[in-house]
CSV table of N, CA and C in Angstrom, one decimal:
chain,number,residue,atom,x,y,z
A,120,MET,N,-0.7,7.0,12.2
A,120,MET,CA,0.0,7.3,11.0
A,120,MET,C,-1.0,7.3,9.9
A,121,ALA,N,-1.0,8.3,9.0
A,121,ALA,CA,-1.9,8.4,7.9
A,121,ALA,C,-1.5,7.5,6.8
A,122,ARG,N,-2.3,7.4,5.8
A,122,ARG,CA,-2.0,6.5,4.7
A,122,ARG,C,-0.7,7.0,4.0
A,123,HIS,N,0.0,6.1,3.4
A,123,HIS,CA,1.3,6.4,2.7
A,123,HIS,C,2.4,6.9,3.6
A,124,GLY,N,2.2,6.7,4.9
A,124,GLY,CA,3.3,7.1,5.9
A,124,GLY,C,3.3,8.5,6.3
A,125,TRP,N,2.2,9.2,6.0
A,125,TRP,CA,2.2,10.6,6.5
A,125,TRP,C,1.5,10.7,7.8
A,126,HIS,N,2.1,11.4,8.7
A,126,HIS,CA,1.5,11.7,10.1
A,126,HIS,C,0.6,12.9,10.0
A,127,ILE,N,-0.6,12.8,10.5
A,127,ILE,CA,-1.5,13.9,10.6
A,127,ILE,C,-1.8,14.1,12.1
A,128,ASP,N,-1.5,15.3,12.6
A,128,ASP,CA,-1.7,15.6,14.0
A,128,ASP,C,-2.8,16.7,14.0
A,129,ARG,N,-3.9,16.4,14.7
A,129,ARG,CA,-5.0,17.4,14.8
A,129,ARG,C,-5.0,17.9,16.3
A,130,ASP,N,-4.9,19.2,16.5
A,130,ASP,CA,-4.9,19.7,17.8
A,130,ASP,C,-5.8,21.0,17.8
A,131,GLY,N,-7.1,20.8,18.1
A,131,GLY,CA,-8.0,21.9,18.0
A,131,GLY,C,-8.2,22.4,16.6
A,132,ASP,N,-7.9,23.7,16.4
A,132,ASP,CA,-8.0,24.3,15.1
A,132,ASP,C,-6.8,24.1,14.2
A,133,THR,N,-5.8,23.3,14.7
A,133,THR,CA,-4.6,23.2,13.9
A,133,THR,C,-4.4,21.7,13.5
A,134,LEU,N,-4.0,21.6,12.2
A,134,LEU,CA,-3.7,20.3,11.6
A,134,LEU,C,-2.2,20.4,11.1
A,135,THR,N,-1.4,19.4,11.5
A,135,THR,CA,0.0,19.3,11.0
A,135,THR,C,0.2,18.0,10.3
A,136,LEU,N,0.8,18.2,9.1
A,136,LEU,CA,1.1,17.0,8.2
A,136,LEU,C,2.6,16.9,8.0
A,137,SER,N,3.1,15.7,8.3
A,137,SER,CA,4.6,15.5,8.1
A,137,SER,C,4.9,14.1,8.0
A,138,ARG,N,6.0,13.7,7.5
A,138,ARG,CA,6.5,12.4,7.4
A,138,ARG,C,6.9,11.9,8.7
A,139,GLN,N,7.5,12.7,9.5
A,139,GLN,CA,8.0,12.4,10.8
A,139,GLN,C,6.9,12.6,11.9
A,140,ARG,N,6.9,11.8,12.9
A,140,ARG,CA,5.9,11.8,13.9
A,140,ARG,C,5.8,13.2,14.5
A,141,THR,N,6.9,13.9,14.8
A,141,THR,CA,7.0,15.2,15.3
A,141,THR,C,7.5,16.1,14.1
A,142,ALA,N,6.7,17.0,13.7
A,142,ALA,CA,7.1,17.9,12.5
A,142,ALA,C,8.2,18.8,13.0
A,143,ARG,N,9.2,19.0,12.1
A,143,ARG,CA,10.2,20.0,12.3
A,143,ARG,C,10.2,21.0,11.2
A,144,PHE,N,10.3,22.3,11.6
A,144,PHE,CA,10.3,23.4,10.6
A,144,PHE,C,11.6,24.1,10.7
A,145,ASP,N,12.7,23.5,10.2
A,145,ASP,CA,14.0,24.2,10.0
A,145,ASP,C,13.9,25.3,9.0
A,146,LEU,N,13.0,25.1,8.1
A,146,LEU,CA,12.8,26.0,7.0
A,146,LEU,C,11.3,26.2,6.9
A,147,ALA,N,10.8,27.4,6.9
A,147,ALA,CA,9.4,27.7,6.9
A,147,ALA,C,9.0,29.1,6.4
A,148,GLU,N,7.9,29.1,5.8
A,148,GLU,CA,7.3,30.4,5.4
A,148,GLU,C,5.8,30.3,5.7
A,149,VAL,N,5.1,31.5,5.8
A,149,VAL,CA,3.7,31.5,6.2
A,149,VAL,C,2.9,32.2,5.2
A,150,THR,N,1.6,31.9,5.1
A,150,THR,CA,0.7,32.6,4.3
A,150,THR,C,-0.7,32.4,4.9
A,151,PHE,N,-1.7,33.2,4.3
A,151,PHE,CA,-3.1,33.1,4.7
A,151,PHE,C,-3.9,32.8,3.5
A,152,LEU,N,-4.8,31.8,3.6
A,152,LEU,CA,-5.7,31.5,2.5
A,152,LEU,C,-7.1,31.8,2.9
A,153,PRO,N,-7.9,32.7,2.2
A,153,PRO,CA,-9.2,33.0,2.5
A,153,PRO,C,-10.2,31.9,2.2
A,154,GLY,N,-11.2,31.8,3.1
A,154,GLY,CA,-12.3,30.8,2.8
A,154,GLY,C,-12.8,30.2,4.1
A,155,ASP,N,-14.1,30.2,4.4
A,155,ASP,CA,-14.6,29.7,5.6
A,155,ASP,C,-14.9,28.2,5.6
A,156,ASP,N,-14.9,27.6,4.4
A,156,ASP,CA,-15.3,26.2,4.3
A,156,ASP,C,-14.2,25.3,3.8
A,157,LEU,N,-12.9,25.5,4.2
A,157,LEU,CA,-11.8,24.8,3.6
A,157,LEU,C,-11.4,23.6,4.5
A,158,VAL,N,-11.1,22.5,3.8
A,158,VAL,CA,-10.7,21.3,4.5
A,158,VAL,C,-9.2,21.3,4.7
A,159,ARG,N,-8.8,21.4,5.9
A,159,ARG,CA,-7.3,21.6,6.2
A,159,ARG,C,-6.4,20.5,5.7
A,160,ALA,N,-6.9,19.3,5.8
A,160,ALA,CA,-6.0,18.2,5.3
A,160,ALA,C,-5.8,18.2,3.8
A,161,LEU,N,-6.8,18.6,3.0
A,161,LEU,CA,-6.6,18.8,1.6
A,161,LEU,C,-5.6,19.8,1.2
A,162,ILE,N,-5.7,21.0,1.9
A,162,ILE,CA,-4.8,22.1,1.7
A,162,ILE,C,-3.4,21.6,2.0
A,163,ALA,N,-3.2,20.9,3.2
A,163,ALA,CA,-1.9,20.5,3.6
A,163,ALA,C,-1.3,19.5,2.6
A,164,HIS,N,-2.0,18.6,2.1
A,164,HIS,CA,-1.5,17.6,1.2
A,164,HIS,C,-1.1,18.3,-0.1
A,165,GLN,N,-1.9,19.2,-0.6
A,165,GLN,CA,-1.6,19.9,-1.9
A,165,GLN,C,-0.3,20.7,-1.8
A,166,ILE,N,-0.2,21.5,-0.7
A,166,ILE,CA,1.0,22.3,-0.5
A,166,ILE,C,2.2,21.4,-0.3
A,167,ARG,N,2.1,20.4,0.4
A,167,ARG,CA,3.2,19.4,0.6
A,167,ARG,C,3.7,18.9,-0.7
A,168,GLN,N,2.7,18.5,-1.6
A,168,GLN,CA,3.1,18.0,-2.9
A,168,GLN,C,3.8,19.0,-3.8
A,169,ASP,N,3.3,20.2,-3.7
A,169,ASP,CA,3.9,21.3,-4.5
A,169,ASP,C,5.3,21.7,-4.0
A,170,MET,N,5.5,21.7,-2.7
A,170,MET,CA,6.8,21.9,-2.1
A,170,MET,C,7.8,20.8,-2.5
A,171,TRP,N,7.3,19.6,-2.4
A,171,TRP,CA,8.2,18.4,-2.8
A,171,TRP,C,8.7,18.5,-4.2
A,172,ARG,N,7.7,18.8,-5.1
A,172,ARG,CA,8.1,19.0,-6.5
A,172,ARG,C,9.2,20.0,-6.7
A,173,LYS,N,9.2,21.1,-6.0
A,173,LYS,CA,10.1,22.1,-6.2
A,173,LYS,C,11.4,21.9,-5.4
A,174,LEU,N,11.4,21.2,-4.2
A,174,LEU,CA,12.5,21.2,-3.3
A,174,LEU,C,13.1,19.8,-3.1
A,175,GLN,N,12.6,18.8,-3.9
A,175,GLN,CA,13.1,17.4,-3.7
A,175,GLN,C,14.6,17.2,-3.8
A,176,ARG,N,15.3,18.1,-4.5
A,176,ARG,CA,16.7,18.0,-4.6
A,176,ARG,C,17.5,18.6,-3.4
A,177,LEU,N,16.7,19.3,-2.5
A,177,LEU,CA,17.3,19.9,-1.3
A,177,LEU,C,17.7,18.7,-0.4
A,178,ARG,N,19.0,18.6,-0.1
A,178,ARG,CA,19.5,17.5,0.7
A,178,ARG,C,18.8,17.3,2.1
A,179,GLY,N,18.2,16.2,2.2
A,179,GLY,CA,17.5,15.8,3.5
A,179,GLY,C,16.2,16.5,3.7
A,180,PHE,N,15.6,17.1,2.7
A,180,PHE,CA,14.3,17.8,2.9
A,180,PHE,C,13.2,16.9,3.2
A,181,CYS,N,12.5,17.2,4.2
A,181,CYS,CA,11.3,16.4,4.6
A,181,CYS,C,10.1,17.4,4.9
A,182,PRO,N,9.2,17.5,3.9
A,182,PRO,CA,8.2,18.6,4.0
A,182,PRO,C,7.3,18.4,5.2
A,183,ALA,N,6.8,19.5,5.7
A,183,ALA,CA,5.8,19.6,6.7
A,183,ALA,C,4.9,20.8,6.5
A,184,VAL,N,3.6,20.7,6.8
A,184,VAL,CA,2.7,21.8,6.6
A,184,VAL,C,1.8,21.8,7.8
A,185,ARG,N,1.6,23.0,8.4
A,185,ARG,CA,0.7,23.2,9.5
A,185,ARG,C,-0.4,24.2,9.0
A,186,VAL,N,-1.7,23.8,9.2
A,186,VAL,CA,-2.8,24.6,8.7
A,186,VAL,C,-3.7,24.9,10.0
A,187,THR,N,-3.9,26.2,10.3
A,187,THR,CA,-4.7,26.6,11.4
A,187,THR,C,-5.9,27.4,11.0
A,188,THR,N,-7.0,27.0,11.4
A,188,THR,CA,-8.3,27.7,11.1
A,188,THR,C,-8.3,29.0,11.8
A,189,GLN,N,-8.6,30.1,11.1
A,189,GLN,CA,-8.7,31.4,11.7
A,189,GLN,C,-10.0,32.1,11.1
A,190,PRO,N,-10.4,33.2,11.7
A,190,PRO,CA,-11.6,33.8,11.1
A,190,PRO,C,-11.3,34.2,9.7
A,191,GLY,N,-12.2,33.8,8.8
A,191,GLY,CA,-12.1,34.2,7.4
A,191,GLY,C,-11.2,33.3,6.5
A,192,GLY,N,-10.6,32.3,7.1
A,192,GLY,CA,-9.7,31.4,6.3
A,192,GLY,C,-8.8,30.5,7.2
A,193,VAL,N,-7.6,30.2,6.6
A,193,VAL,CA,-6.6,29.4,7.3
A,193,VAL,C,-5.2,30.0,7.2
A,194,ALA,N,-4.5,29.9,8.2
A,194,ALA,CA,-3.1,30.3,8.2
A,194,ALA,C,-2.3,29.1,7.9
A,195,VAL,N,-1.3,29.2,7.1
A,195,VAL,CA,-0.5,28.1,6.6
A,195,VAL,C,1.0,28.3,7.0
A,196,LEU,N,1.6,27.4,7.7
A,196,LEU,CA,3.1,27.3,7.9
A,196,LEU,C,3.6,26.2,7.1
A,197,ALA,N,4.4,26.5,6.1
A,197,ALA,CA,4.9,25.4,5.1
A,197,ALA,C,6.4,25.4,5.1
A,198,GLY,N,7.0,24.3,5.1
A,198,GLY,CA,8.4,24.1,5.1
A,198,GLY,C,8.8,22.7,5.5
A,199,GLY,N,9.7,22.6,6.5
A,199,GLY,CA,10.0,21.2,6.9
A,199,GLY,C,11.4,21.1,7.4
A,200,ALA,N,11.8,19.9,7.6
A,200,ALA,CA,13.1,19.5,8.2
A,200,ALA,C,14.1,19.5,7.0
A,201,VAL,N,15.4,19.9,7.3
A,201,VAL,CA,16.4,19.9,6.3
A,201,VAL,C,17.7,19.3,7.0
A,202,ALA,N,18.3,18.3,6.3
A,202,ALA,CA,19.5,17.7,6.9
A,202,ALA,C,20.7,18.6,6.7
A,203,GLY,N,20.8,19.4,5.6
A,203,GLY,CA,21.9,20.2,5.4
A,203,GLY,C,21.6,21.7,5.7
A,204,PRO,N,22.4,22.6,5.2
A,204,PRO,CA,22.2,24.0,5.5
A,204,PRO,C,21.0,24.5,4.8
A,205,VAL,N,20.3,25.5,5.5
A,205,VAL,CA,19.1,26.1,5.0
A,205,VAL,C,19.6,27.3,4.2
A,206,THR,N,19.2,27.4,3.0
A,206,THR,CA,19.7,28.5,2.1
A,206,THR,C,18.6,29.5,1.9
A,207,ASP,N,19.0,30.7,1.5
A,207,ASP,CA,18.0,31.8,1.1
A,207,ASP,C,17.2,31.3,-0.1
A,208,ARG,N,17.9,30.6,-1.0
A,208,ARG,CA,17.2,30.1,-2.2
A,208,ARG,C,16.0,29.2,-1.8
A,209,ALA,N,16.2,28.3,-0.9
A,209,ALA,CA,15.2,27.4,-0.5
A,209,ALA,C,14.0,28.2,0.2
A,210,ARG,N,14.3,29.2,1.0
A,210,ARG,CA,13.3,30.0,1.6
A,210,ARG,C,12.5,30.7,0.5
A,211,THR,N,13.2,31.3,-0.5
A,211,THR,CA,12.6,32.0,-1.6
A,211,THR,C,11.7,31.0,-2.4
A,212,GLN,N,12.1,29.8,-2.6
A,212,GLN,CA,11.3,28.8,-3.4
A,212,GLN,C,10.0,28.5,-2.7
A,213,ILE,N,10.1,28.4,-1.4
A,213,ILE,CA,8.8,28.1,-0.6
A,213,ILE,C,7.9,29.4,-0.7
A,214,ALA,N,8.5,30.5,-0.5
A,214,ALA,CA,7.7,31.8,-0.6
A,214,ALA,C,7.0,31.9,-1.9
A,215,ASP,N,7.8,31.6,-3.0
A,215,ASP,CA,7.3,31.6,-4.4
A,215,ASP,C,6.1,30.7,-4.5
A,216,ILE,N,6.2,29.5,-4.0
A,216,ILE,CA,5.1,28.5,-4.1
A,216,ILE,C,3.9,29.1,-3.3
A,217,LEU,N,4.1,29.5,-2.1
A,217,LEU,CA,2.9,30.0,-1.3
A,217,LEU,C,2.3,31.3,-1.9
A,218,ASN,N,3.0,32.0,-2.7
A,218,ASN,CA,2.5,33.3,-3.3
A,218,ASN,C,2.1,33.1,-4.7
A,219,ASP,N,2.2,31.9,-5.3
A,219,ASP,CA,1.8,31.7,-6.7
A,219,ASP,C,0.3,31.8,-6.8
A,220,PRO,N,-0.3,32.8,-7.6
A,220,PRO,CA,-1.7,32.9,-7.7
A,220,PRO,C,-2.4,31.7,-8.2
A,221,ALA,N,-1.9,31.0,-9.2
A,221,ALA,CA,-2.5,29.8,-9.8
A,221,ALA,C,-2.6,28.7,-8.8
A,222,LEU,N,-1.5,28.5,-8.0
A,222,LEU,CA,-1.5,27.4,-7.0
A,222,LEU,C,-2.5,27.8,-5.9
A,223,ARG,N,-2.5,29.0,-5.5
A,223,ARG,CA,-3.5,29.4,-4.4
A,223,ARG,C,-4.9,29.2,-4.8
A,224,ILE,N,-5.2,29.5,-6.0
A,224,ILE,CA,-6.6,29.3,-6.5
A,224,ILE,C,-6.9,27.8,-6.5
A,225,ARG,N,-6.0,27.0,-7.0
A,225,ARG,CA,-6.2,25.5,-7.0
A,225,ARG,C,-6.3,25.0,-5.6
A,226,TRP,N,-5.5,25.4,-4.7
A,226,TRP,CA,-5.6,24.9,-3.3
A,226,TRP,C,-7.0,25.2,-2.7
A,227,VAL,N,-7.4,26.4,-2.8
A,227,VAL,CA,-8.7,26.9,-2.2
A,227,VAL,C,-9.9,26.2,-3.0
A,228,THR,N,-9.8,26.1,-4.3
A,228,THR,CA,-10.9,25.4,-5.0
A,228,THR,C,-11.0,24.0,-4.7
A,229,ASN,N,-9.9,23.3,-4.6
A,229,ASN,CA,-9.9,21.8,-4.3
A,229,ASN,C,-10.2,21.5,-2.8
A,230,ALA,N,-10.0,22.5,-1.9
A,230,ALA,CA,-10.2,22.3,-0.5
A,230,ALA,C,-11.6,22.7,0.0
A,231,ARG,N,-12.4,23.2,-0.8
A,231,ARG,CA,-13.8,23.6,-0.4
A,231,ARG,C,-14.6,22.3,0.0
A,232,LYS,N,-15.3,22.4,1.1
A,232,LYS,CA,-16.2,21.3,1.5
A,232,LYS,C,-17.3,21.2,0.5
A,233,ARG,N,-17.5,19.9,0.2
A,233,ARG,CA,-18.5,19.6,-0.9
A,233,ARG,C,-19.8,19.2,-0.3
């Protein structure tokens, strides 16, 4: 278990961050972030925080983020488990977060290896 109760599962080129030991993606959206020197755990934590800020009122929402290294960057699957119904509004909110230019710049900038 990671600090503060977050589970981090590393499997080859994939890192999954979730509160639960086994991440569930009842609700999920994908994106690609460019950059060859990105720290997957930093990206996962930042995206998880931004999703939580936006979706914390969604009943039973438990965020999860999966980051997979690919040529030229990382693929991100962001979403999580939901206790209630999954709405189009929730999907749109996650897509909006993942496509927000200011957030994307912040994630990549803060996740560069130093």
